[in-house]
Coordinates of C-alpha atoms and ligand atoms in Angstrom, one line a residue:
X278 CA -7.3 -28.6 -13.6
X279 CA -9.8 -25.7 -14.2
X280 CA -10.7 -25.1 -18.1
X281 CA -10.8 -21.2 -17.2
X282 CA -7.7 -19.5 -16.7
X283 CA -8.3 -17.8 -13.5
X284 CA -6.7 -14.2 -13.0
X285 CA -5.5 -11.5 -10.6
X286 CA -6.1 -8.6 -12.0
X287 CA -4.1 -5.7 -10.0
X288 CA -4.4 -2.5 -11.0
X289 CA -7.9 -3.1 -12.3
X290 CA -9.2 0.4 -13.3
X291 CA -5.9 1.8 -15.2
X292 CA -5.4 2.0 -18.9
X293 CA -3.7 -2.0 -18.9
X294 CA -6.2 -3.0 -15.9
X295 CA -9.4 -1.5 -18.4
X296 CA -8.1 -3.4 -21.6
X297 CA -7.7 -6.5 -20.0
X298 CA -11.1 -6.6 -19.0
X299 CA -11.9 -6.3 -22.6
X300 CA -9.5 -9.2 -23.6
X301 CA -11.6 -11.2 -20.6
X302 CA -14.8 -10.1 -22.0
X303 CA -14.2 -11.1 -25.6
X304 CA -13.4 -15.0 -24.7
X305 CA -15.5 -15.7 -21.6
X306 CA -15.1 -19.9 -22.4
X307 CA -10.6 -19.0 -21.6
X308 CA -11.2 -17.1 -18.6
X309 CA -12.3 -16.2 -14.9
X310 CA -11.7 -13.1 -13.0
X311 CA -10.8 -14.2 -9.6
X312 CA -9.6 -11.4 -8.1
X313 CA -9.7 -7.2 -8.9
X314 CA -7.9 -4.8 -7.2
X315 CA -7.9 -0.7 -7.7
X316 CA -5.6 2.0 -5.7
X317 CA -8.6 4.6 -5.4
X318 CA -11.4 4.5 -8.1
X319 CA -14.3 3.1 -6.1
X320 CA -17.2 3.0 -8.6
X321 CA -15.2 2.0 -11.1
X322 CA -14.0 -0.8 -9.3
X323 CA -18.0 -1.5 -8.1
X324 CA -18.7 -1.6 -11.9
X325 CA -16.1 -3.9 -12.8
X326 CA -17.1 -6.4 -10.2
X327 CA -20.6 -6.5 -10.7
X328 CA -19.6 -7.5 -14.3
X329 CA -16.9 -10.0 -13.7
X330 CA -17.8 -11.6 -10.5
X331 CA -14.5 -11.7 -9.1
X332 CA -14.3 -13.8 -5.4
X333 CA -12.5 -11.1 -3.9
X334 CA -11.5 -7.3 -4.5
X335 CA -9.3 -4.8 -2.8
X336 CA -9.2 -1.1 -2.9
X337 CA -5.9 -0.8 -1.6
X338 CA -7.1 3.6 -0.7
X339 CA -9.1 2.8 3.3
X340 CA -11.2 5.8 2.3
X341 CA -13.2 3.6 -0.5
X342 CA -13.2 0.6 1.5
X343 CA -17.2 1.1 3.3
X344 CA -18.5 2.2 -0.5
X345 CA -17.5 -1.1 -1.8
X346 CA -18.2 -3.2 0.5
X347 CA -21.9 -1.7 0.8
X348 CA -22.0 -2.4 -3.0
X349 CA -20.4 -5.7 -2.9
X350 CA -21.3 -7.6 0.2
X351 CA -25.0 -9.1 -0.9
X352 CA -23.4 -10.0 -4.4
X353 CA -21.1 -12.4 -2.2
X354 CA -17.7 -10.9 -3.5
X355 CA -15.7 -10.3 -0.5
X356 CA -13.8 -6.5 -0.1
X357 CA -10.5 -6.0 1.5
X358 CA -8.2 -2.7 2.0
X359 CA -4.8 -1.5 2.4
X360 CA -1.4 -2.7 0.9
X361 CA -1.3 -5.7 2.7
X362 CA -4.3 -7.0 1.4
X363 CA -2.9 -6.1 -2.3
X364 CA -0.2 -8.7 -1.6
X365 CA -1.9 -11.3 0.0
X366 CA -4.8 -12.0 -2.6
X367 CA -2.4 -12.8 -5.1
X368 CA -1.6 -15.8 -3.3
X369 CA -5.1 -17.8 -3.5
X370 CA -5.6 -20.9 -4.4
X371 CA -8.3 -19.6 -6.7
X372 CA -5.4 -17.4 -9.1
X373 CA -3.7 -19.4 -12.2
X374 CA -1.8 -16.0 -13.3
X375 CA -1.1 -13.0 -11.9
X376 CA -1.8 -9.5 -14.1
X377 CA 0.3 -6.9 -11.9
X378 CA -0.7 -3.6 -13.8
X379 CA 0.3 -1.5 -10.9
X380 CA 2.1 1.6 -11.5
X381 CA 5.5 2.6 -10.0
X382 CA 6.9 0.6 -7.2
X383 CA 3.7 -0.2 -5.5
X384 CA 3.9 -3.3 -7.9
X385 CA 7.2 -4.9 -6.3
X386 CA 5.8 -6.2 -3.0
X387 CA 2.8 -8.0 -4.4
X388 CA 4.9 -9.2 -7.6
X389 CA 7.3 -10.8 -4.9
X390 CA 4.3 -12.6 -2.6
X391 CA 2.6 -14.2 -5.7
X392 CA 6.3 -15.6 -7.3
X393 CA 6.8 -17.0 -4.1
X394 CA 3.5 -18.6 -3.7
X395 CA 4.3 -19.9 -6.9
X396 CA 1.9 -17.8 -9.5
X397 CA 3.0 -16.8 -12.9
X398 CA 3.1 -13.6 -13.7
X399 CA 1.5 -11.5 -16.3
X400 CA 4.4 -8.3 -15.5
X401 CA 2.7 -5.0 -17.1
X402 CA 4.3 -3.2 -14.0
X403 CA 7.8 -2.6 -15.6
X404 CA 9.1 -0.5 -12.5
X405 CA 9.1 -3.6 -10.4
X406 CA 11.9 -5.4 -12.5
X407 CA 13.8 -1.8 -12.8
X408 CA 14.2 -1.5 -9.3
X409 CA 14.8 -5.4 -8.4
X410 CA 15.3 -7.3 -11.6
X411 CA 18.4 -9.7 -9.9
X412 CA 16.4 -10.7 -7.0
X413 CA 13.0 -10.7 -9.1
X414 CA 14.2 -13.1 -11.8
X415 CA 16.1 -15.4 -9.4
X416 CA 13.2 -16.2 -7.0
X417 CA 11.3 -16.8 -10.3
X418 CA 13.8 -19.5 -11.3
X419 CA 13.9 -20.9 -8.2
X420 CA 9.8 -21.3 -7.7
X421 CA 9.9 -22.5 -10.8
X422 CA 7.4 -19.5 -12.1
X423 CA 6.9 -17.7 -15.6
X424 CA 7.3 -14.5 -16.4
X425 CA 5.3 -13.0 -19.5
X426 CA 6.0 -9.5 -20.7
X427 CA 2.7 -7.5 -21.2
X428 CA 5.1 -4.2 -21.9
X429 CA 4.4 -4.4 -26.1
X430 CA 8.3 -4.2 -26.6
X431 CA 9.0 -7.3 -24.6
X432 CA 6.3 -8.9 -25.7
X433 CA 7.6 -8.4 -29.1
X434 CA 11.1 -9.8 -28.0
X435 CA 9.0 -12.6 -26.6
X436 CA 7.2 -13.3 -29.2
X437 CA 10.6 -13.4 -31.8
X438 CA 11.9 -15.9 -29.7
X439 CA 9.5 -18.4 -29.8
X440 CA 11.3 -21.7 -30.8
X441 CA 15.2 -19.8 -31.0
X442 CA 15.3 -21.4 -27.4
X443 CA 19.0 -22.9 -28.6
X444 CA 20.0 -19.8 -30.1
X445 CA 21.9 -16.9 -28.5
X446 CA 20.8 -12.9 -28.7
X447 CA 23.5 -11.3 -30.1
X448 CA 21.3 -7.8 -29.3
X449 CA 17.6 -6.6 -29.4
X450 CA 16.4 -3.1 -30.6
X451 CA 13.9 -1.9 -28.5
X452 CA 11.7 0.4 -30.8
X453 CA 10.8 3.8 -29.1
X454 CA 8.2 5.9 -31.1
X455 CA 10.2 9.5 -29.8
X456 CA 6.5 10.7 -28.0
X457 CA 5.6 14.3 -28.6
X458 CA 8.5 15.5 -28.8
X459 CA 10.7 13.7 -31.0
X460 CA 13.3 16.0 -32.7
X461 CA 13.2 18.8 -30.0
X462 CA 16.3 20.3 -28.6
X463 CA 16.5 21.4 -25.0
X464 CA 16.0 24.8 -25.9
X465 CA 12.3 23.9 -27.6
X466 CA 11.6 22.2 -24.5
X467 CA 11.8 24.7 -21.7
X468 CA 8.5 25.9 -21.3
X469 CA 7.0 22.8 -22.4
X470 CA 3.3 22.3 -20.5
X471 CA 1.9 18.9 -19.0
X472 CA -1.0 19.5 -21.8
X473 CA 2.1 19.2 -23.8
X474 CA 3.8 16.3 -22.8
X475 CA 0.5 14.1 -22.3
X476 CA -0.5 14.0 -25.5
X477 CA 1.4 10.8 -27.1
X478 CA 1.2 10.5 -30.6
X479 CA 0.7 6.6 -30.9
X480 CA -0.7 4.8 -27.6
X481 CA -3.3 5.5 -25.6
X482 CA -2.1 5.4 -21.6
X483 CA -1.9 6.5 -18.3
X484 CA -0.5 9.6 -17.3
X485 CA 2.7 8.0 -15.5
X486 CA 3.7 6.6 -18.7
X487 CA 2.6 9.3 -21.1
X488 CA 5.3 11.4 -19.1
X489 CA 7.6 8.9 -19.0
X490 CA 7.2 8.4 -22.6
X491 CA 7.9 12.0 -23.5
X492 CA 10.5 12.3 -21.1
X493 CA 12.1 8.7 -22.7
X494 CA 12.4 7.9 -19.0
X495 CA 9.5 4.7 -20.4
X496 CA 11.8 3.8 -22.9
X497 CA 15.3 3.5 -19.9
X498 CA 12.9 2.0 -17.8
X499 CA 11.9 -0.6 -20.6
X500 CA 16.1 -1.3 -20.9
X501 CA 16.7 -2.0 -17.6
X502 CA 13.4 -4.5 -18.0
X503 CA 14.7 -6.2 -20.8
X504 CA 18.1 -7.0 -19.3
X505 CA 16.4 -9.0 -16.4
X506 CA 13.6 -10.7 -18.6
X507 CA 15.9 -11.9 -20.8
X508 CA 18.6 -12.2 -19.1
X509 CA 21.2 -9.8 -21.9
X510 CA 24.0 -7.9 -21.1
X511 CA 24.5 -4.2 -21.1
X512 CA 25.6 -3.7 -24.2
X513 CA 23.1 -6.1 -26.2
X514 CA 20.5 -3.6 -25.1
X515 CA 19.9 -1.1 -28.0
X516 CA 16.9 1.6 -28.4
X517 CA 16.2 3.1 -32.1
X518 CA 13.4 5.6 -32.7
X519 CA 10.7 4.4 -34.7
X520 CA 8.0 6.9 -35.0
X521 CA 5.0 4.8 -36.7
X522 CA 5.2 2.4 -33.2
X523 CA 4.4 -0.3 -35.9
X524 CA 7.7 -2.5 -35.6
X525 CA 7.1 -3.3 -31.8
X526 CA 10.9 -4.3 -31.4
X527 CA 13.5 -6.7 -32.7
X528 CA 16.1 -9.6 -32.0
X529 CA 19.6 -10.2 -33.9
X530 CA 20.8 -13.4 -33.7
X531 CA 24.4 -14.6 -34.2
X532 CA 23.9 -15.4 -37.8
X533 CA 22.7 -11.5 -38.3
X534 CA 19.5 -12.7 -38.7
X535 CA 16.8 -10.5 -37.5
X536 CA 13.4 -11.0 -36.3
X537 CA 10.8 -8.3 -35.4
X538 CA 7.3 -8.6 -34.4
X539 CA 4.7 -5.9 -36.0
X540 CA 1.6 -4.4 -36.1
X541 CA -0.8 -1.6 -35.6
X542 CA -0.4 -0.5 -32.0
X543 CA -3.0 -1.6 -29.4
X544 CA -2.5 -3.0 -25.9
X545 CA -4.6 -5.6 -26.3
X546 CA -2.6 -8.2 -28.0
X547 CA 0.2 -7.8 -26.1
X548 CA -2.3 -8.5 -22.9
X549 CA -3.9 -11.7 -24.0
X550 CA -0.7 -13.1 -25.5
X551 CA 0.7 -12.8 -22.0
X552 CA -2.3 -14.6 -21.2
X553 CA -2.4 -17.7 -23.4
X554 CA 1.4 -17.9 -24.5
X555 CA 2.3 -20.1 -26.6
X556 CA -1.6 -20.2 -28.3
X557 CA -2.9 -17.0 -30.3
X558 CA -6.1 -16.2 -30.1
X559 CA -8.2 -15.3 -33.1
X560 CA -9.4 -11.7 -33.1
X561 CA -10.7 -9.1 -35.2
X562 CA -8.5 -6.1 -34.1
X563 CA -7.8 -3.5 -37.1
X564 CA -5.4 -5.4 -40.0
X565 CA -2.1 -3.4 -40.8
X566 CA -2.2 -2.1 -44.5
X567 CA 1.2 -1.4 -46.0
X568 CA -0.4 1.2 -48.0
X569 CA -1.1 3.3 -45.5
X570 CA 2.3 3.0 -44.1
X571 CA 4.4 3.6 -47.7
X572 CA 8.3 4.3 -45.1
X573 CA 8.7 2.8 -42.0
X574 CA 11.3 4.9 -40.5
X575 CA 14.5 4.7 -37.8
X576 CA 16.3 7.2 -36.3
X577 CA 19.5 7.0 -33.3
X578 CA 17.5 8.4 -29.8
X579 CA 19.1 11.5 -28.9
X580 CA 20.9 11.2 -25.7
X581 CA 21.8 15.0 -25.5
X582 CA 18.0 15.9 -25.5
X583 CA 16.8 13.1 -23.6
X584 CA 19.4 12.8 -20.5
X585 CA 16.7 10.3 -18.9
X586 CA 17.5 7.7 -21.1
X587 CA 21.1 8.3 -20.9
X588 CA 20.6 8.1 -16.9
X589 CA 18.6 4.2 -17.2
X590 CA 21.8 3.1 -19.2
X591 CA 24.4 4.7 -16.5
X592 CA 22.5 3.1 -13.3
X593 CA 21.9 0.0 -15.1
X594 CA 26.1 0.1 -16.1
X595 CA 26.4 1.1 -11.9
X596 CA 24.0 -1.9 -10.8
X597 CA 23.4 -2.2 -7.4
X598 CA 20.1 0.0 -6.0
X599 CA 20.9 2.3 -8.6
X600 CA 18.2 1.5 -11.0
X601 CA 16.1 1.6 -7.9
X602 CA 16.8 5.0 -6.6
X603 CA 16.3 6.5 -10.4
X604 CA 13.0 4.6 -10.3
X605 CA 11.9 6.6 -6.9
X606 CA 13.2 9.5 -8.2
X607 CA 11.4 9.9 -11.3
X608 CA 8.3 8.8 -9.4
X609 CA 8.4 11.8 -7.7
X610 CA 9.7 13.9 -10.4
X611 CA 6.5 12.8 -12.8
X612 CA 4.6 13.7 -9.5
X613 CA 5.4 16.9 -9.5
X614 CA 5.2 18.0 -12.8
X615 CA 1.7 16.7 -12.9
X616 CA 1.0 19.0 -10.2
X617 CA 2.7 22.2 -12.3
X618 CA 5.7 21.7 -9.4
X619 CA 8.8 21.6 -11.9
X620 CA 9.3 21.9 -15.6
X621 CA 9.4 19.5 -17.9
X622 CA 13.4 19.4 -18.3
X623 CA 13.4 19.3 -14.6
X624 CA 12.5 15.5 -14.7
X625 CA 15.4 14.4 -15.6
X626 CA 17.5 16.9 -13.4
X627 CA 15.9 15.6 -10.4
X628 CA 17.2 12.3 -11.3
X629 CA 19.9 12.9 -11.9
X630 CA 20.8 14.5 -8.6
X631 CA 18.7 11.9 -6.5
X632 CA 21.4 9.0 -7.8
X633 CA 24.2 11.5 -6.6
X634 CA 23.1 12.0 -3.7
X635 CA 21.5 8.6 -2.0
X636 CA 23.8 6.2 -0.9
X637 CA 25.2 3.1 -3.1
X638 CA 24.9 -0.4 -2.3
X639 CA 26.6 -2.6 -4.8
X640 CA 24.3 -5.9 -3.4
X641 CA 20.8 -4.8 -1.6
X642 CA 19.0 -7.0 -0.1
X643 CA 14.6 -6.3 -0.5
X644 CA 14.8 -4.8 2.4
X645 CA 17.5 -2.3 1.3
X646 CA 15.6 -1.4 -1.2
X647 CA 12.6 -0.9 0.4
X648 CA 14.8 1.6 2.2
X649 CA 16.8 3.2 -1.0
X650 CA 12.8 3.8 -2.3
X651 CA 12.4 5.6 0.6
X652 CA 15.4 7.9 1.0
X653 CA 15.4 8.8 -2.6
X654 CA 11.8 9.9 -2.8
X655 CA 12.6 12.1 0.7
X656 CA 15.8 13.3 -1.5
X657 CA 14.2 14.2 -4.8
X658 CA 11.0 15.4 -2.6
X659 CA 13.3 18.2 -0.7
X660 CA 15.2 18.7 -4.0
X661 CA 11.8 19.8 -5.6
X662 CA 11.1 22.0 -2.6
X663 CA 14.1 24.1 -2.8
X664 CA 14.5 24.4 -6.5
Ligands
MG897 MG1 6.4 -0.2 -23.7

């Protein structure tokens, strides 16, 4: 047994990636970096390996691939490219856990290769359960493999649970702070910039999830994850708006009973808990103060507003690929509204049509969902075009 806790980090130079590294930083004697992996940011990923030391990286983009290597080769740390590369490093012997901060559904394929070679998993990369949570959580069960939310809301589940192992859910609240525009109506919203919707009021992130946040297409996605990592049914799932994001989420068990974790919002914990569950480590991360938080407040999410969450709960009722071509969708949808392609209510208009109009499979295989992926991002894609 190795003292260190050796990890994959993939997704290395993104907000989760970036914090982790700080986590590793701040306890050198608990762990190793074995392996780093980045989707295009070259010198930050030369940075991060001349710090760290992993044995191997991958910049998954070809065009970075000569830059690193030329950096990397004399230290002795070994540079790969491409997707398949992304997957196969998680399946060294030199990798105790697997961190899979990917975003979108680049995470699935690589999240399936190091279950199977029997890794745990550190999931950050919510997307990956949303689109194939049945298959995901069974070939965990069956490899005999642990998966440990990094998301701060199922950590917080996770966390509540500790030593309720005989005790039944009856339901879980999964907080949602509202993002920048909490209490808008549609008509507030129409002209509503990226500027805009990228500024969250609460966490610090990447842009994928800022839009997602504002959008509530985060908080959907973050539904459909919590039915598959803790195994609930549709209608234990409940999301209440929580706007000082201290309360990180709840559990009701059958007595009533009710257990939240809480604190002041950073990324961090979350991270390293996933990393050394059941153990907390000691740290010296800001201390809430009641004082400065006189009313913790709750409000019902509005549906009406907000159709994306609405949608998560509909294709997570219609099962199947469902969840998976709303996934795609939105991936493209947040895509182009980076770019200044759609507006901001458009989002949740292209998802909407790409479930009507992709085809339904009530029990998809991987490779039917590899294809769904595909035919919904062609769908939204051309829906974009000729809006
Ligand atoms: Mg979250």
């Amino acid at each position: 047994m190795h003292k260190k806790k050796r990890i994959a980090l993939l997704g290395s130079t993104g907000s989760i990636g970036t914090q982790t590294l700080e986590v590793v930083k701040t306890y050198p004697d608990l762990f190793e970096i074995s392996v780093l992996t980045a989707n295009r940011n070259v010198d930050l990923l030369i940075e991060q390996a001349l710090l760290f030391r992993p044995n191997v990286v991958v910049i998954v983009d070809e065009a970075g691939y000569e830059k690193a290597n030329a950096a990397l080769f004399e230290e002795g740390i070994k540079v790969y490219t491409g997707e398949e590369a992304l997957a196969a490093v998680t399946e060294m012997d030199e990798v105790d856990i697997v961190l899979t901060a990917l975003v979108g559904f680049s995470g699935l394929k690589p999240t399936i290769r190091a279950i199977n070679a029997g890794k745990n998993i550190a999931l950050a990369n919510k997307e990956t359960l949303v689109v194939a949570g049945e298959i995901i959580s069974k070939l965990a069960i069956e490899k005999g493999v642990s998966i440990y939310p990094v998301d701060s809301e199922h950590s917080a589940i996770f966390q509540c649970l500790v030593g309720e192992e005989r005790n039944p859910i009856e339901k879980i609240y999964l907080t949602a702070s509202g993002g920048p525009f909490r209490g808008k109506k549609r008509e507030d919203l129409l002209n509503t910039t990226k500027e805009q919707a990228l500024k969250h009021p609460n966490w610090e992130m990447g842009a994928k999830i800022t839009i997602d946040s504002a959008s509530m297409m985060n908080k959907g996605l973050e539904v459909i994850e919590a039915k598959w990592l803790f195994n609930l049914r549709n209608d234990q799932i409940d999301v209440i708006v929580h706007p000082q994001s201290i309360v990180h989420s709840l559990v009701q068990f059958e007595d009533g009973s009710m257990k939240a974790q809480m604190g002041l919002p950073d990324m961090k914990l979350p991270i390293q808990y996933a990393l050394t569950y059941p153990y907390r480590l000691k740290t010296d991360f800001e201390r809430f103060n009641f004082l400065d938080y006189p009313n913790l407040t709750f409000e019902k999410a509005d549906l009406e507003t907000f159709t994306n969450l609405r949608l998560a709960y509909e294709v997570m009722e219609i099962g199947g690929n469902a969840p998976c071509i709303l996934n795609a969708a939105n991936e493209i949808a947040v895509a182009a509204f980076l770019k200044d392609e759609i507006k901001f209510l458009q989002l949740a208009e292209v998802n909407e049509k790409t479930i009507k109009g992709v085809d339904f499979i009530k029990h998809p295989t991987l490779d039917e969902l590899y294809e769904t992926d595909r035919q919904a991002r062609l769908f939204a894609q051309k829906y974009i075009e000729n809006l």
